[in-house]
Amino acid sequence: MGPEFQASLPIVAVDGTMKRRLKTSPAASRARIKTGTLNHGVAVAGYVPDANGEQCIVVAIINHDNVDHAAGRGIVDALIDWTANSSAASPM
């Protein structure tokens, strides 16, 4: 991963579109996530250190005519939080 690219992504619970999200998660101040929202979609992509500090790539897209943006953000935030709480080395 290019350090310049990673540095350009918002830090969870600190800045950008992630400033007000996941403040109590282990991902706070550690994960770097780019968000996206369209009329019928919610997306995130970026890097989340797991519970062991291993860097994980996280990408999620929810695309549906009936997507509720708040619920969609809750789902992708749960994925980020789950990744930060998990161990990449452990079986899933």
mmCIF file of N, CA and C in Angstrom:
data_model
loop_
_atom_site.group_PDB
_atom_site.id
_atom_site.type_symbol
_atom_site.label_atom_id
_atom_site.label_comp_id
_atom_site.label_asym_id
_atom_site.label_seq_id
_atom_site.Cartn_x
_atom_site.Cartn_y
_atom_site.Cartn_z
ATOM 1 N N MET A 1 0.848 -1.170 0.000
ATOM 2 C CA MET A 1 0.000 0.000 0.000
ATOM 3 C C MET A 1 0.891 1.229 0.000
ATOM 4 N N GLY A 2 0.564 2.190 -0.818
ATOM 5 C CA GLY A 2 1.334 3.419 -0.873
ATOM 6 C C GLY A 2 1.026 4.316 0.313
ATOM 7 N N PRO A 3 2.047 4.732 1.053
ATOM 8 C CA PRO A 3 1.795 5.554 2.235
ATOM 9 C C PRO A 3 1.120 6.884 1.896
ATOM 10 N N GLU A 4 1.409 7.432 0.722
ATOM 11 C CA GLU A 4 0.771 8.687 0.338
ATOM 12 C C GLU A 4 -0.725 8.490 0.121
ATOM 13 N N PHE A 5 -1.080 7.392 -0.541
ATOM 14 C CA PHE A 5 -2.498 7.105 -0.763
ATOM 15 C C PHE A 5 -3.214 6.875 0.557
ATOM 16 N N GLN A 6 -2.638 6.043 1.412
ATOM 17 C CA GLN A 6 -3.271 5.752 2.691
ATOM 18 C C GLN A 6 -3.433 7.029 3.509
ATOM 19 N N ALA A 7 -2.455 7.896 3.501
ATOM 20 C CA ALA A 7 -2.520 9.148 4.263
ATOM 21 C C ALA A 7 -3.603 10.081 3.741
ATOM 22 N N SER A 8 -4.031 9.879 2.499
ATOM 23 C CA SER A 8 -5.067 10.751 1.932
ATOM 24 C C SER A 8 -6.479 10.365 2.363
ATOM 25 N N LEU A 9 -6.643 9.190 2.981
ATOM 26 C CA LEU A 9 -7.967 8.715 3.385
ATOM 27 C C LEU A 9 -8.343 9.269 4.759
ATOM 28 N N PRO A 10 -9.637 9.567 4.967
ATOM 29 C CA PRO A 10 -10.082 10.040 6.278
ATOM 30 C C PRO A 10 -9.796 9.028 7.389
ATOM 31 N N ILE A 11 -9.415 9.538 8.545
ATOM 32 C CA ILE A 11 -9.171 8.699 9.716
ATOM 33 C C ILE A 11 -10.493 8.544 10.468
ATOM 34 N N VAL A 12 -10.854 7.316 10.772
ATOM 35 C CA VAL A 12 -12.117 7.034 11.461
ATOM 36 C C VAL A 12 -12.172 7.787 12.791
ATOM 37 N N ALA A 13 -13.285 8.470 13.031
ATOM 38 C CA ALA A 13 -13.592 9.223 14.258
ATOM 39 C C ALA A 13 -12.715 10.464 14.426
ATOM 40 N N VAL A 14 -11.956 10.841 13.385
ATOM 41 C CA VAL A 14 -11.071 12.000 13.506
ATOM 42 C C VAL A 14 -11.363 13.070 12.470
ATOM 43 N N ASP A 15 -11.478 12.693 11.194
ATOM 44 C CA ASP A 15 -11.660 13.728 10.178
ATOM 45 C C ASP A 15 -12.485 13.248 8.989
ATOM 46 N N GLY A 16 -12.746 14.176 8.101
ATOM 47 C CA GLY A 16 -13.476 13.881 6.869
ATOM 48 C C GLY A 16 -14.856 13.306 7.120
ATOM 49 N N THR A 17 -15.286 12.484 6.195
ATOM 50 C CA THR A 17 -16.628 11.897 6.272
ATOM 51 C C THR A 17 -16.760 10.859 7.376
ATOM 52 N N MET A 18 -15.646 10.480 7.990
ATOM 53 C CA MET A 18 -15.677 9.498 9.083
ATOM 54 C C MET A 18 -15.569 10.159 10.456
ATOM 55 N N LYS A 19 -15.569 11.470 10.514
ATOM 56 C CA LYS A 19 -15.328 12.193 11.770
ATOM 57 C C LYS A 19 -16.306 11.842 12.888
ATOM 58 N N ARG A 20 -17.570 11.677 12.558
ATOM 59 C CA ARG A 20 -18.596 11.443 13.580
ATOM 60 C C ARG A 20 -18.985 9.970 13.707
ATOM 61 N N ARG A 21 -18.235 9.102 13.067
ATOM 62 C CA ARG A 21 -18.598 7.688 13.043
ATOM 63 C C ARG A 21 -17.593 6.847 13.831
ATOM 64 N N LEU A 22 -18.081 5.792 14.468
ATOM 65 C CA LEU A 22 -17.288 4.771 15.143
ATOM 66 C C LEU A 22 -16.362 5.323 16.225
ATOM 67 N N LYS A 23 -16.827 6.328 16.945
ATOM 68 C CA LYS A 23 -15.998 6.969 17.974
ATOM 69 C C LYS A 23 -15.589 6.027 19.101
ATOM 70 N N THR A 24 -16.396 5.014 19.405
ATOM 71 C CA THR A 24 -16.061 4.087 20.498
ATOM 72 C C THR A 24 -15.484 2.762 19.995
ATOM 73 N N SER A 25 -15.273 2.648 18.719
ATOM 74 C CA SER A 25 -14.739 1.428 18.124
ATOM 75 C C SER A 25 -13.217 1.383 18.247
ATOM 76 N N PRO A 26 -12.649 0.183 18.280
ATOM 77 C CA PRO A 26 -11.191 0.074 18.215
ATOM 78 C C PRO A 26 -10.635 0.627 16.891
ATOM 79 N N ALA A 27 -11.491 0.813 15.903
ATOM 80 C CA ALA A 27 -11.064 1.384 14.622
ATOM 81 C C ALA A 27 -10.817 2.893 14.733
ATOM 82 N N ALA A 28 -11.378 3.537 15.765
ATOM 83 C CA ALA A 28 -11.235 4.985 15.938
ATOM 84 C C ALA A 28 -9.768 5.370 16.004
ATOM 85 N N SER A 29 -9.395 6.367 15.250
ATOM 86 C CA SER A 29 -8.034 6.910 15.174
ATOM 87 C C SER A 29 -7.023 5.944 14.564
ATOM 88 N N ARG A 30 -7.472 4.768 14.112
ATOM 89 C CA ARG A 30 -6.552 3.774 13.552
ATOM 90 C C ARG A 30 -6.874 3.425 12.099
ATOM 91 N N ALA A 31 -8.157 3.352 11.766
ATOM 92 C CA ALA A 31 -8.556 2.949 10.418
ATOM 93 C C ALA A 31 -8.650 4.169 9.505
ATOM 94 N N ARG A 32 -8.399 3.934 8.239
ATOM 95 C CA ARG A 32 -8.515 4.988 7.215
ATOM 96 C C ARG A 32 -9.507 4.487 6.169
ATOM 97 N N ILE A 33 -10.613 5.218 6.032
ATOM 98 C CA ILE A 33 -11.731 4.756 5.217
ATOM 99 C C ILE A 33 -12.240 5.870 4.308
ATOM 100 N N LYS A 34 -12.457 5.557 3.038
ATOM 101 C CA LYS A 34 -13.128 6.445 2.094
ATOM 102 C C LYS A 34 -14.577 6.003 2.028
ATOM 103 N N THR A 35 -15.478 6.959 2.113
ATOM 104 C CA THR A 35 -16.910 6.646 2.055
ATOM 105 C C THR A 35 -17.497 7.068 0.720
ATOM 106 N N GLY A 36 -18.663 6.526 0.425
ATOM 107 C CA GLY A 36 -19.387 6.920 -0.772
ATOM 108 C C GLY A 36 -20.871 6.722 -0.562
ATOM 109 N N THR A 37 -21.658 7.667 -1.063
ATOM 110 C CA THR A 37 -23.111 7.577 -0.958
ATOM 111 C C THR A 37 -23.728 8.048 -2.269
ATOM 112 N N LEU A 38 -24.658 7.263 -2.789
ATOM 113 C CA LEU A 38 -25.440 7.636 -3.966
ATOM 114 C C LEU A 38 -26.910 7.462 -3.615
ATOM 115 N N ASN A 39 -27.785 7.769 -4.553
ATOM 116 C CA ASN A 39 -29.218 7.656 -4.290
ATOM 117 C C ASN A 39 -29.612 6.280 -3.773
ATOM 118 N N HIS A 40 -29.047 5.249 -4.319
ATOM 119 C CA HIS A 40 -29.429 3.892 -3.928
ATOM 120 C C HIS A 40 -28.221 3.079 -3.485
ATOM 121 N N GLY A 41 -27.283 3.733 -2.816
ATOM 122 C CA GLY A 41 -26.102 2.986 -2.421
ATOM 123 C C GLY A 41 -25.287 3.644 -1.322
ATOM 124 N N VAL A 42 -24.574 2.808 -0.596
ATOM 125 C CA VAL A 42 -23.641 3.221 0.452
ATOM 126 C C VAL A 42 -22.398 2.361 0.276
ATOM 127 N N ALA A 43 -21.224 2.973 0.390
ATOM 128 C CA ALA A 43 -19.991 2.209 0.204
ATOM 129 C C ALA A 43 -18.880 2.717 1.116
ATOM 130 N N VAL A 44 -17.947 1.824 1.439
ATOM 131 C CA VAL A 44 -16.717 2.181 2.145
ATOM 132 C C VAL A 44 -15.585 1.359 1.543
ATOM 133 N N ALA A 45 -14.386 1.906 1.620
ATOM 134 C CA ALA A 45 -13.191 1.173 1.208
ATOM 135 C C ALA A 45 -12.013 1.771 1.947
ATOM 136 N N GLY A 46 -11.114 0.910 2.405
ATOM 137 C CA GLY A 46 -9.935 1.416 3.076
ATOM 138 C C GLY A 46 -9.200 0.353 3.859
ATOM 139 N N TYR A 47 -8.477 0.822 4.856
ATOM 140 C CA TYR A 47 -7.579 -0.018 5.647
ATOM 141 C C TYR A 47 -7.990 0.017 7.112
ATOM 142 N N VAL A 48 -8.122 -1.162 7.713
ATOM 143 C CA VAL A 48 -8.510 -1.283 9.117
ATOM 144 C C VAL A 48 -7.538 -2.229 9.811
ATOM 145 N N PRO A 49 -6.778 -1.741 10.800
ATOM 146 C CA PRO A 49 -5.938 -2.659 11.570
ATOM 147 C C PRO A 49 -6.817 -3.569 12.433
ATOM 148 N N ASP A 50 -6.519 -4.862 12.427
ATOM 149 C CA ASP A 50 -7.306 -5.772 13.250
ATOM 150 C C ASP A 50 -6.818 -5.722 14.696
ATOM 151 N N ALA A 51 -7.328 -6.616 15.529
ATOM 152 C CA ALA A 51 -6.997 -6.619 16.957
ATOM 153 C C ALA A 51 -5.511 -6.876 17.208
ATOM 154 N N ASN A 52 -4.823 -7.490 16.254
ATOM 155 C CA ASN A 52 -3.390 -7.768 16.379
ATOM 156 C C ASN A 52 -2.530 -6.721 15.672
ATOM 157 N N GLY A 53 -3.168 -5.694 15.111
ATOM 158 C CA GLY A 53 -2.435 -4.662 14.402
ATOM 159 C C GLY A 53 -2.139 -4.989 12.954
ATOM 160 N N GLU A 54 -2.646 -6.141 12.476
ATOM 161 C CA GLU A 54 -2.468 -6.511 11.072
ATOM 162 C C GLU A 54 -3.369 -5.629 10.205
ATOM 163 N N GLN A 55 -2.816 -5.083 9.141
ATOM 164 C CA GLN A 55 -3.579 -4.208 8.256
ATOM 165 C C GLN A 55 -4.515 -5.049 7.383
ATOM 166 N N CYS A 56 -5.800 -4.758 7.417
ATOM 167 C CA CYS A 56 -6.802 -5.455 6.610
ATOM 168 C C CYS A 56 -7.399 -4.470 5.618
ATOM 169 N N ILE A 57 -7.658 -4.944 4.418
ATOM 170 C CA ILE A 57 -8.346 -4.140 3.416
ATOM 171 C C ILE A 57 -9.834 -4.452 3.535
ATOM 172 N N VAL A 58 -10.628 -3.405 3.649
ATOM 173 C CA VAL A 58 -12.082 -3.557 3.784
ATOM 174 C C VAL A 58 -12.760 -2.806 2.647
ATOM 175 N N VAL A 59 -13.649 -3.499 1.951
ATOM 176 C CA VAL A 59 -14.445 -2.885 0.890
ATOM 177 C C VAL A 59 -15.861 -3.420 1.024
ATOM 178 N N ALA A 60 -16.834 -2.516 1.053
ATOM 179 C CA ALA A 60 -18.239 -2.934 1.122
ATOM 180 C C ALA A 60 -19.091 -1.979 0.305
ATOM 181 N N ILE A 61 -20.011 -2.545 -0.455
ATOM 182 C CA ILE A 61 -20.940 -1.758 -1.262
ATOM 183 C C ILE A 61 -22.331 -2.314 -1.033
ATOM 184 N N ILE A 62 -23.249 -1.448 -0.655
ATOM 185 C CA ILE A 62 -24.652 -1.830 -0.547
ATOM 186 C C ILE A 62 -25.375 -1.045 -1.635
ATOM 187 N N ASN A 63 -25.977 -1.752 -2.573
ATOM 188 C CA ASN A 63 -26.604 -1.124 -3.726
ATOM 189 C C ASN A 63 -27.991 -1.741 -3.920
ATOM 190 N N HIS A 64 -29.023 -0.981 -3.557
ATOM 191 C CA HIS A 64 -30.392 -1.486 -3.671
ATOM 192 C C HIS A 64 -31.350 -0.308 -3.742
ATOM 193 N N ASP A 65 -32.415 -0.465 -4.501
ATOM 194 C CA ASP A 65 -33.398 0.618 -4.649
ATOM 195 C C ASP A 65 -33.995 1.055 -3.320
ATOM 196 N N ASN A 66 -34.077 0.147 -2.359
ATOM 197 C CA ASN A 66 -34.708 0.456 -1.079
ATOM 198 C C ASN A 66 -33.705 0.718 0.047
ATOM 199 N N VAL A 67 -32.436 0.957 -0.281
ATOM 200 C CA VAL A 67 -31.446 1.164 0.773
ATOM 201 C C VAL A 67 -31.751 2.461 1.535
ATOM 202 N N ASP A 68 -31.744 2.354 2.839
ATOM 203 C CA ASP A 68 -31.869 3.507 3.718
ATOM 204 C C ASP A 68 -30.442 3.893 4.089
ATOM 205 N N HIS A 69 -30.045 5.135 3.817
ATOM 206 C CA HIS A 69 -28.654 5.521 4.026
ATOM 207 C C HIS A 69 -28.190 5.329 5.461
ATOM 208 N N ALA A 70 -29.027 5.629 6.428
ATOM 209 C CA ALA A 70 -28.634 5.455 7.832
ATOM 210 C C ALA A 70 -28.399 3.976 8.139
ATOM 211 N N ALA A 71 -29.299 3.132 7.691
ATOM 212 C CA ALA A 71 -29.139 1.694 7.921
ATOM 213 C C ALA A 71 -27.931 1.160 7.160
ATOM 214 N N GLY A 72 -27.742 1.619 5.941
ATOM 215 C CA GLY A 72 -26.592 1.194 5.151
ATOM 216 C C GLY A 72 -25.280 1.583 5.814
ATOM 217 N N ARG A 73 -25.204 2.808 6.334
ATOM 218 C CA ARG A 73 -24.003 3.238 7.059
ATOM 219 C C ARG A 73 -23.794 2.389 8.298
ATOM 220 N N GLY A 74 -24.875 2.033 8.971
ATOM 221 C CA GLY A 74 -24.759 1.170 10.151
ATOM 222 C C GLY A 74 -24.178 -0.187 9.807
ATOM 223 N N ILE A 75 -24.571 -0.726 8.669
ATOM 224 C CA ILE A 75 -24.067 -2.033 8.248
ATOM 225 C C ILE A 75 -22.580 -1.968 7.918
ATOM 226 N N VAL A 76 -22.175 -0.981 7.125
ATOM 227 C CA VAL A 76 -20.749 -0.898 6.764
ATOM 228 C C VAL A 76 -19.905 -0.510 7.973
ATOM 229 N N ASP A 77 -20.446 0.300 8.873
ATOM 230 C CA ASP A 77 -19.723 0.621 10.109
ATOM 231 C C ASP A 77 -19.537 -0.622 10.966
ATOM 232 N N ALA A 78 -20.544 -1.485 11.002
ATOM 233 C CA ALA A 78 -20.435 -2.737 11.759
ATOM 234 C C ALA A 78 -19.333 -3.621 11.183
ATOM 235 N N LEU A 79 -19.179 -3.618 9.873
ATOM 236 C CA LEU A 79 -18.099 -4.385 9.245
ATOM 237 C C LEU A 79 -16.733 -3.842 9.664
ATOM 238 N N ILE A 80 -16.588 -2.521 9.658
ATOM 239 C CA ILE A 80 -15.324 -1.902 10.076
ATOM 240 C C ILE A 80 -15.033 -2.239 11.536
ATOM 241 N N ASP A 81 -16.040 -2.111 12.386
ATOM 242 C CA ASP A 81 -15.875 -2.408 13.810
ATOM 243 C C ASP A 81 -15.529 -3.883 14.022
ATOM 244 N N TRP A 82 -16.211 -4.771 13.324
ATOM 245 C CA TRP A 82 -15.939 -6.204 13.433
ATOM 246 C C TRP A 82 -14.503 -6.510 13.033
ATOM 247 N N THR A 83 -14.030 -5.902 11.949
ATOM 248 C CA THR A 83 -12.657 -6.119 11.494
ATOM 249 C C THR A 83 -11.664 -5.653 12.552
ATOM 250 N N ALA A 84 -11.901 -4.475 13.126
ATOM 251 C CA ALA A 84 -10.990 -3.935 14.145
ATOM 252 C C ALA A 84 -10.974 -4.796 15.416
ATOM 253 N N ASN A 85 -12.073 -5.478 15.699
ATOM 254 C CA ASN A 85 -12.166 -6.332 16.877
ATOM 255 C C ASN A 85 -11.677 -7.757 16.642
ATOM 256 N N SER A 86 -11.496 -8.138 15.390
ATOM 257 C CA SER A 86 -11.141 -9.502 15.037
ATOM 258 C C SER A 86 -9.652 -9.670 14.814
ATOM 259 N N SER A 87 -9.252 -10.899 14.620
ATOM 260 C CA SER A 87 -7.872 -11.218 14.291
ATOM 261 C C SER A 87 -7.823 -11.824 12.908
ATOM 262 N N ALA A 88 -7.051 -11.218 12.016
ATOM 263 C CA ALA A 88 -6.943 -11.731 10.647
ATOM 264 C C ALA A 88 -6.333 -13.121 10.627
ATOM 265 N N ALA A 89 -5.536 -13.449 11.621
ATOM 266 C CA ALA A 89 -4.877 -14.745 11.672
ATOM 267 C C ALA A 89 -5.813 -15.870 12.115
ATOM 268 N N SER A 90 -6.923 -15.516 12.753
ATOM 269 C CA SER A 90 -7.834 -16.563 13.236
ATOM 270 C C SER A 90 -8.786 -16.991 12.117
ATOM 271 N N PRO A 91 -9.195 -18.262 12.113
ATOM 272 C CA PRO A 91 -10.139 -18.724 11.091
ATOM 273 C C PRO A 91 -11.489 -18.042 11.247
ATOM 274 N N MET A 92 -12.154 -17.840 10.143
ATOM 275 C CA MET A 92 -13.450 -17.137 10.160
ATOM 276 C C MET A 92 -14.568 -18.120 10.133
#
